Coordinates of C-alpha atoms in Angstrom, one line a residue:
X1 CA 101.5 99.5 103.6
X2 CA 98.0 99.8 103.1
X3 CA 96.8 103.5 103.6
X4 CA 93.9 104.2 105.9
X5 CA 91.7 107.2 106.8
X6 CA 94.1 108.8 109.1
X7 CA 97.0 108.6 106.8
X8 CA 96.0 109.2 103.3
X9 CA 95.5 112.2 101.5
X10 CA 93.0 111.2 98.8
X11 CA 90.1 109.5 100.6
X12 CA 86.7 111.1 101.1
X13 CA 83.6 110.7 103.1
X14 CA 81.8 109.5 99.9
X15 CA 83.5 106.2 100.3
X16 CA 81.9 105.5 103.7
X17 CA 79.3 102.9 104.2
X18 CA 76.3 102.6 106.0
X19 CA 76.1 98.9 106.0
X20 CA 78.8 96.3 106.9
X21 CA 81.3 95.1 104.1
X22 CA 81.6 91.7 105.7
X23 CA 77.9 91.3 107.0
X24 CA 78.6 88.2 109.1
X25 CA 81.8 89.3 110.7
X26 CA 80.6 92.9 111.3
X27 CA 77.3 91.9 113.0
X28 CA 78.9 89.6 115.1
X29 CA 81.7 92.1 116.2
X30 CA 79.0 94.9 116.8
X31 CA 76.9 92.5 118.8
X32 CA 79.9 91.7 120.9
X33 CA 80.0 95.5 121.7
X34 CA 76.4 95.8 122.4
X35 CA 76.4 93.1 124.9
X36 CA 79.3 94.6 127.0
X37 CA 78.8 98.1 126.5
X38 CA 76.5 98.3 129.6
X39 CA 79.1 97.6 132.0
X40 CA 82.2 99.5 130.5
X41 CA 82.4 102.8 128.7
X42 CA 82.7 102.4 125.0
X43 CA 85.1 104.5 122.9
X44 CA 84.8 104.8 119.0
X45 CA 88.1 105.8 117.3
X46 CA 87.5 107.1 113.8
X47 CA 90.6 106.7 111.6
X48 CA 92.9 103.9 112.2
X49 CA 96.3 105.2 111.0
X50 CA 99.5 106.1 112.9
X51 CA 97.4 108.2 115.4
X52 CA 94.2 106.3 115.7
X53 CA 95.2 102.7 115.9
X54 CA 97.7 103.2 119.0
X55 CA 94.9 105.2 120.5
X56 CA 92.4 102.5 120.0
X57 CA 94.9 99.9 121.3
X58 CA 95.5 101.8 124.4
X59 CA 92.0 102.2 125.4
X60 CA 91.4 98.5 124.9
X61 CA 94.5 97.8 127.0
X62 CA 92.9 99.8 129.8
X63 CA 89.7 97.6 129.5
X64 CA 87.4 100.0 127.7
X65 CA 85.4 98.4 124.8
X66 CA 86.7 100.0 121.7
X67 CA 85.3 100.3 118.2
X68 CA 88.0 101.0 115.5
X69 CA 86.5 102.6 112.5
X70 CA 87.9 103.2 109.3
X71 CA 86.5 103.7 105.8
X72 CA 89.3 101.6 104.1
X73 CA 88.0 98.1 104.0
X74 CA 91.4 96.5 103.4
X75 CA 92.7 98.2 106.6
X76 CA 89.9 96.8 108.6
X77 CA 90.2 93.5 107.0
X78 CA 94.1 93.5 107.8
X79 CA 93.4 94.4 111.5
X80 CA 90.7 91.8 111.8
X81 CA 93.3 89.3 110.7
X82 CA 95.4 90.3 113.5
X83 CA 98.2 92.4 111.5
X84 CA 99.5 95.6 112.6
X85 CA 99.2 98.1 109.9
X86 CA 101.5 100.7 111.2
X87 CA 104.5 98.7 112.1
X88 CA 104.7 100.7 115.3
X89 CA 102.7 98.3 117.6
X90 CA 102.8 94.5 116.9
X91 CA 100.3 91.9 115.9
X92 CA 99.5 90.8 119.2
X93 CA 98.8 94.3 120.4
X94 CA 96.1 94.7 117.7
X95 CA 94.6 91.3 118.5
X96 CA 92.7 92.5 121.6
X97 CA 89.4 91.1 122.6
X98 CA 88.0 94.6 123.6
X99 CA 88.7 96.0 120.2
X100 CA 86.4 95.7 117.2
X101 CA 87.4 96.7 113.7
X102 CA 84.7 97.9 111.4
X103 CA 83.8 100.1 108.3
X104 CA 80.2 100.0 109.3
X105 CA 79.6 103.7 110.5
X106 CA 76.6 102.7 112.4
X107 CA 78.9 101.3 115.0
X108 CA 79.5 104.9 115.9
X109 CA 76.1 105.0 117.8
X110 CA 77.6 102.3 120.3
X111 CA 80.1 104.7 122.0
X112 CA 79.9 107.3 124.7
X113 CA 83.0 108.9 123.4
X114 CA 84.0 109.3 119.8
X115 CA 87.5 110.3 118.9
X116 CA 88.3 111.6 115.4
X117 CA 91.9 111.1 114.3
X118 CA 92.0 111.8 110.5
X119 CA 94.6 113.5 108.3
X120 CA 94.9 117.2 108.0
X121 CA 97.4 117.7 105.2
X122 CA 97.9 120.9 103.1
X123 CA 96.9 121.6 99.8
X124 CA 99.4 122.4 97.0
X125 CA 99.1 126.0 97.7
X126 CA 99.9 125.3 101.4
X127 CA 96.3 125.9 102.7
X128 CA 95.0 123.6 105.3
X129 CA 92.9 120.6 103.9
X130 CA 90.1 120.1 106.3
X131 CA 88.1 117.9 104.3
X132 CA 88.7 114.8 106.2
X133 CA 87.7 116.5 109.5
X134 CA 84.5 117.8 107.9
X135 CA 83.7 114.4 106.4
X136 CA 84.3 112.5 109.5
X137 CA 82.3 114.9 111.5
X138 CA 79.4 114.5 109.1
X139 CA 79.5 110.8 109.6
X140 CA 79.7 111.0 113.2
X141 CA 77.0 113.5 113.4
X142 CA 74.8 111.4 111.4
X143 CA 75.1 108.3 113.9
X144 CA 75.6 109.7 117.5
X145 CA 73.2 109.5 120.3
X146 CA 72.4 112.3 122.8
X147 CA 75.0 112.5 125.4
X148 CA 77.9 111.5 123.3
X149 CA 81.3 113.4 123.7
X150 CA 83.3 114.0 120.5
X151 CA 86.9 114.6 120.8
X152 CA 89.2 115.7 117.8
X153 CA 92.6 114.7 117.8
X154 CA 93.7 115.8 114.3
X155 CA 96.2 118.8 113.9
X156 CA 94.3 121.9 113.1
X157 CA 94.6 125.7 113.4
X158 CA 93.0 127.5 116.4
X159 CA 89.3 127.6 116.0
X160 CA 88.8 124.6 113.8
X161 CA 86.9 122.7 116.4
X162 CA 84.3 125.3 117.2
X163 CA 84.1 126.7 113.5
X164 CA 84.4 123.5 111.3
X165 CA 83.7 120.4 113.5
X166 CA 81.0 121.5 115.4
X167 CA 79.0 122.8 112.7
X168 CA 79.3 119.8 110.7
X169 CA 78.2 117.5 113.5
X170 CA 75.2 119.7 114.3
X171 CA 74.1 119.8 110.5
X172 CA 74.1 115.8 110.3
X173 CA 72.7 115.3 113.9
X174 CA 70.2 118.0 114.1
X175 CA 71.6 118.4 117.5
X176 CA 73.2 121.3 119.5
X177 CA 76.8 121.2 121.0
X178 CA 76.6 121.7 124.6
X179 CA 73.1 120.6 125.0
X180 CA 72.8 117.3 123.2
X181 CA 76.5 116.3 122.7
X182 CA 79.7 117.7 124.0
X183 CA 83.0 118.4 122.4
X184 CA 86.7 118.5 123.3
X185 CA 90.0 118.6 121.6
X186 CA 93.2 116.7 122.5
X187 CA 96.3 117.1 120.0
X188 CA 97.8 113.9 119.1
X189 CA 101.5 113.6 120.0
X190 CA 102.3 110.5 118.0
X191 CA 106.1 109.9 117.2
X192 CA 106.3 106.8 114.7
X193 CA 109.2 104.7 115.2
X194 CA 110.1 106.1 118.8
X195 CA 109.3 103.2 121.3
X196 CA 110.3 105.6 124.4
X197 CA 107.7 108.0 123.4
X198 CA 104.4 106.1 123.0
X199 CA 100.9 107.3 123.8
X200 CA 101.3 106.6 127.7
X201 CA 104.7 108.2 128.0
X202 CA 103.9 111.8 126.7
X203 CA 101.9 114.3 128.5
X204 CA 98.4 114.6 126.9
X205 CA 97.0 118.3 126.3
X206 CA 93.3 118.1 126.8
X207 CA 90.6 120.8 126.4
X208 CA 86.7 121.0 126.4
X209 CA 84.1 123.3 125.7
X210 CA 83.4 124.1 129.2
X211 CA 84.8 123.0 132.6
X212 CA 82.6 120.0 133.0
X213 CA 83.6 118.6 129.6
X214 CA 87.3 119.3 130.2
X215 CA 87.2 117.4 133.4
X216 CA 85.5 114.7 131.7
X217 CA 88.0 114.4 129.0
X218 CA 90.8 114.9 131.2
X219 CA 89.7 111.8 133.2
X220 CA 89.2 109.7 130.1
X221 CA 93.0 110.4 129.0
X222 CA 94.3 110.2 132.5
X223 CA 93.1 106.5 132.5
X224 CA 95.5 105.6 129.6
X225 CA 98.3 108.1 129.8
X226 CA 100.8 107.5 132.5
X227 CA 102.5 110.7 132.0
X228 CA 99.5 112.5 132.8
X229 CA 97.4 115.4 131.2
X230 CA 97.6 119.0 130.9
X231 CA 94.3 120.9 131.2
X232 CA 94.5 123.8 128.4
X233 CA 92.1 126.6 129.6
X234 CA 90.5 126.5 126.1
X235 CA 90.1 124.5 123.0
X236 CA 91.7 127.2 121.0
X237 CA 94.8 127.1 123.4
X238 CA 95.0 123.3 122.9
X239 CA 94.6 123.6 119.0
X240 CA 97.5 126.2 119.0
X241 CA 99.9 124.1 121.1
X242 CA 100.0 121.4 118.7
X243 CA 101.1 123.6 115.7
X244 CA 103.4 125.8 117.8
X245 CA 105.3 122.9 119.1
X246 CA 106.3 121.5 115.6
X247 CA 106.6 125.1 114.2
X248 CA 109.1 125.7 116.9
X249 CA 111.1 122.7 115.6
X250 CA 110.8 123.8 112.1
X251 CA 112.3 127.0 112.9
X252 CA 115.4 125.6 114.8
X253 CA 116.1 123.1 111.9
X254 CA 115.7 125.9 109.5
X255 CA 118.4 127.8 111.5
X256 CA 121.0 124.9 111.4
X257 CA 119.9 124.2 107.6
X258 CA 120.7 127.9 106.8
X259 CA 124.1 127.8 108.7
X260 CA 125.0 124.5 106.8
X261 CA 124.6 126.2 103.6
X262 CA 126.5 129.2 104.7
X263 CA 129.3 127.3 106.1
X264 CA 129.5 125.3 103.0
X265 CA 130.4 128.3 101.3
X266 CA 132.9 129.1 103.8
X267 CA 134.4 125.7 103.7
X268 CA 133.8 125.3 107.6
X269 CA 132.7 122.0 109.2
X270 CA 129.0 122.8 110.4
X271 CA 128.8 119.9 112.8
X272 CA 132.2 120.9 114.4
X273 CA 130.8 124.3 114.8
X274 CA 127.6 123.0 116.6
X275 CA 129.7 120.7 118.7
X276 CA 131.9 123.7 119.9
X277 CA 128.6 125.8 120.4
X278 CA 126.7 123.1 122.4
X279 CA 129.5 123.2 125.1
X280 CA 127.7 126.3 126.4
X281 CA 125.0 125.3 129.0
X282 CA 122.0 127.1 127.2
X283 CA 122.7 126.0 123.6
X284 CA 120.0 124.0 121.9
X285 CA 121.2 121.1 120.1
X286 CA 119.7 120.5 116.4
X287 CA 121.1 119.0 113.5
X288 CA 120.7 120.1 109.7
X289 CA 118.7 117.7 107.4
X290 CA 115.8 117.1 105.2
X291 CA 112.6 118.1 106.8
X292 CA 109.9 115.6 105.8
X293 CA 107.1 113.9 107.3
X294 CA 103.5 114.8 108.4
X295 CA 104.0 117.3 111.2
X296 CA 106.9 119.6 111.0
X297 CA 106.7 120.5 107.3
X298 CA 102.9 120.8 107.6
X299 CA 102.0 122.4 110.8
X300 CA 103.5 125.7 110.4
X301 CA 101.1 126.4 107.4
X302 CA 98.0 125.8 109.8
X303 CA 99.4 128.8 112.1
X304 CA 100.5 131.1 109.3
X305 CA 97.1 130.6 107.6
X306 CA 95.1 131.3 110.4
X307 CA 97.2 134.3 111.6
X308 CA 97.0 135.8 108.0
X309 CA 93.3 135.6 108.3
X310 CA 93.4 137.8 111.5
X311 CA 95.7 140.4 109.7
X312 CA 99.2 139.3 110.8
X313 CA 101.9 137.6 108.7
X314 CA 104.4 135.8 110.7
X315 CA 107.4 136.4 108.6
X316 CA 109.9 134.3 110.5
X317 CA 107.9 131.1 110.4
X318 CA 107.4 131.7 106.5
X319 CA 111.0 132.2 106.3
X320 CA 111.8 128.9 108.1
X321 CA 109.6 126.9 105.7
X322 CA 111.2 128.4 102.7
X323 CA 114.7 127.6 104.0
X324 CA 113.8 124.0 104.7
X325 CA 112.0 123.5 101.5
X326 CA 115.3 124.6 99.8
X327 CA 117.3 122.0 101.4
X328 CA 116.8 119.0 98.8
X329 CA 117.9 121.2 96.2
X330 CA 121.0 121.9 98.3
X331 CA 121.7 118.1 98.9
X332 CA 121.3 117.4 95.1
X333 CA 123.8 120.3 94.6
X334 CA 126.3 118.6 97.1
X335 CA 126.2 115.5 95.1
X336 CA 126.6 117.1 91.8
X337 CA 129.7 118.9 93.0
X338 CA 131.0 115.7 94.7
X339 CA 130.6 113.8 91.3
X340 CA 132.3 116.6 89.6
X341 CA 135.2 116.7 92.0
X342 CA 135.6 112.9 91.2
X343 CA 135.8 113.7 87.5
X344 CA 132.4 111.7 86.8
X345 CA 130.3 112.6 83.8
X346 CA 126.9 113.4 85.2
X347 CA 125.0 111.6 82.4
X348 CA 126.8 108.4 83.0
X349 CA 126.8 108.6 86.9
X350 CA 125.1 106.0 89.0
X351 CA 124.1 107.1 92.4
X352 CA 122.6 104.8 95.0
X353 CA 120.4 106.5 97.7
X354 CA 120.4 105.0 101.1
X355 CA 117.2 105.6 103.0
X356 CA 113.9 106.7 101.4
X357 CA 111.7 107.1 104.4
X358 CA 111.2 110.6 105.9
X359 CA 113.1 109.9 109.0
X360 CA 115.4 107.1 110.5
X361 CA 113.7 104.0 112.0
X362 CA 110.5 103.9 109.9
X363 CA 109.3 102.8 106.7
X364 CA 107.0 105.7 105.7
X365 CA 107.9 107.4 102.6
X366 CA 105.1 109.7 102.3
X367 CA 106.1 113.4 102.6
X368 CA 109.6 112.4 102.4
X369 CA 111.9 114.9 101.0
X370 CA 114.3 112.4 99.5
X371 CA 112.0 112.4 96.5
X372 CA 112.8 116.0 96.0
X373 CA 116.4 115.2 96.0
X374 CA 116.0 112.5 93.6
X375 CA 113.9 114.7 91.3
X376 CA 116.6 117.3 91.4
X377 CA 119.3 114.7 90.5
X378 CA 117.2 113.1 87.7
X379 CA 117.4 116.6 86.0
X380 CA 121.0 115.7 85.0
X381 CA 120.0 112.3 83.7
X382 CA 121.8 110.7 86.6
X383 CA 120.9 107.0 87.0
X384 CA 119.4 106.5 90.5
X385 CA 118.6 103.5 92.5
X386 CA 117.5 103.4 96.1
X387 CA 117.3 101.1 99.2
X388 CA 115.5 101.3 102.4
X389 CA 115.3 98.3 104.9
X390 CA 111.9 99.5 106.1
X391 CA 110.0 100.8 103.3
X392 CA 107.8 98.5 101.0
X393 CA 109.9 98.3 97.9
X394 CA 106.9 98.2 95.4
X395 CA 105.5 101.2 97.0
X396 CA 108.8 103.1 96.9
X397 CA 109.3 102.1 93.3
X398 CA 105.9 103.7 92.4
X399 CA 106.4 106.8 94.4
X400 CA 109.9 107.7 93.6
X401 CA 110.1 106.4 89.9
X402 CA 113.5 104.6 90.5
X403 CA 114.8 100.9 90.8
X404 CA 114.8 99.8 94.3
X405 CA 117.3 97.2 95.6
X406 CA 115.7 94.2 97.2
X407 CA 119.1 93.6 99.0
X408 CA 121.9 96.1 99.5
X409 CA 124.5 96.1 96.8
X410 CA 127.0 98.9 96.2
X411 CA 128.5 97.3 93.0
X412 CA 129.6 99.9 90.3
X413 CA 127.9 103.1 91.8
X414 CA 129.8 106.4 91.3
X415 CA 128.3 107.9 94.6
X416 CA 126.4 106.9 97.6
X417 CA 123.8 109.3 98.9
X418 CA 123.0 108.5 102.6
X419 CA 119.8 110.5 102.8
X420 CA 118.0 108.7 105.8
X421 CA 120.4 107.4 108.4
X422 CA 118.8 104.2 109.5
X423 CA 120.8 102.7 112.3
X424 CA 122.1 99.8 110.0
X425 CA 123.7 102.3 107.7
X426 CA 125.7 103.7 110.5
X427 CA 127.5 100.2 110.7
X428 CA 128.5 100.2 107.1
X429 CA 132.2 99.2 106.6
X430 CA 133.3 102.0 104.2
X431 CA 136.5 100.1 103.5
X432 CA 134.6 97.2 102.4
X433 CA 132.3 99.3 100.3
X434 CA 135.0 100.9 98.6
X435 CA 135.9 97.5 97.1
X436 CA 132.5 97.4 95.3
X437 CA 131.9 100.9 94.1
X438 CA 133.4 102.4 91.1
X439 CA 136.8 103.9 91.0
X440 CA 137.1 107.6 92.8
X441 CA 133.7 107.3 94.4
X442 CA 131.9 110.1 96.2
X443 CA 130.0 109.9 99.6
X444 CA 127.2 112.4 100.6
X445 CA 126.4 112.0 104.0
X446 CA 123.4 114.2 104.5
X447 CA 123.2 114.3 108.2
X448 CA 126.8 113.2 109.0
X449 CA 126.1 109.8 110.5
X450 CA 129.5 108.5 109.2
X451 CA 132.9 109.5 110.0
X452 CA 134.5 111.9 107.6
X453 CA 138.0 110.2 108.4
X454 CA 136.7 106.8 107.8
X455 CA 135.2 107.9 104.5
X456 CA 138.3 109.6 103.1
X457 CA 140.6 106.9 104.3
X458 CA 138.4 104.5 102.2
X459 CA 138.9 106.6 99.1
X460 CA 135.6 108.5 99.0
X461 CA 135.1 112.1 98.1
X462 CA 133.1 113.3 101.3
X463 CA 130.3 115.8 101.6
X464 CA 127.5 116.5 104.4
X465 CA 125.3 119.4 105.3

């Protein structure tokens, strides 16, 4: 899948262009916007990844004139050709007459509202990387007209909009926030692969630099979000709400992950314990597993970074991160123990990893913790192959450094590691698979998607978190 400004971690503002890459097509598209902007508000979405593209489509479907701006020429060209680059929408959805795709930054000047949806990853030392926000703000600032409202949707720590975004826009524009342009913040709540919780289905948190801007931003989003909006009392509250909602999940998952490691030592079935505990009305149900992706393992670092700046280290959140980061090594240990129990020599063992994406139902392998499991197993010279029905095979081969099957085959593998439980894996006939794999096979079912009794009846040495 082609990376875009809102889902890559290597792109910088230096790759932006002040002129159209394809002059004929871009000029014609922008002229369409100019001709129609007079009678309908125009929205420019900066960054056409998993957050920005659904947002652009959502506004276009609500009869806004929309400019989708991205610095990645190939992404823009793919979208112009009518192909959904995220896999979460459809080709038909991105083919909307109200939506113009461009890599020409001058198009920003055509919009009354500019919404920035660019990536905010963490660096190798776990500090927030706001370079994409600063680059986008500089580009926007150099193009916007007086009266424009700029809304940031990227995940950031409290204070970023006022301390990073606004100064960058002001430097590039020569204008002053609150006088010449307005600023709001509305955290994205995108959930890739979840059709039931799309843009229109989830309450949108909105904020503005003052009451007037807040109401304007709220009205804008109310027109496309059926679930309604929540008006945060300040931009900082809205920024904090985003990192807190995912940090809460990180903490809860860390708890059950730590339980699973403890119960492994006690020889107690973790899922059976959770099933029993969940019969109480106020028990919150979480399952142990690998914590990957672009939100849960990232957002807590934004909070801890900002909190430490103010003199307080949130130890519980920091510990939760350490626990969840340790799980890939634990999964690798489970696999090694299972192979040993099957009397397999590690250096000659073959393991098939089912599911390479960071979560079920999507093909996104970026930030997938399956990579860490594979890296740990490879330290023992184990031969590893992978298969994922959603991920691009060539991309997966390059990212993981392993052979990736085009079609699923279990032949002669010593162990199966079900890392990401896509729905089709839950329908696997283990009795039939047992006829293909090597003698005395192992099955490591990370999230317990398959039945232990079925696995043992088929002759597998079964493990799970």
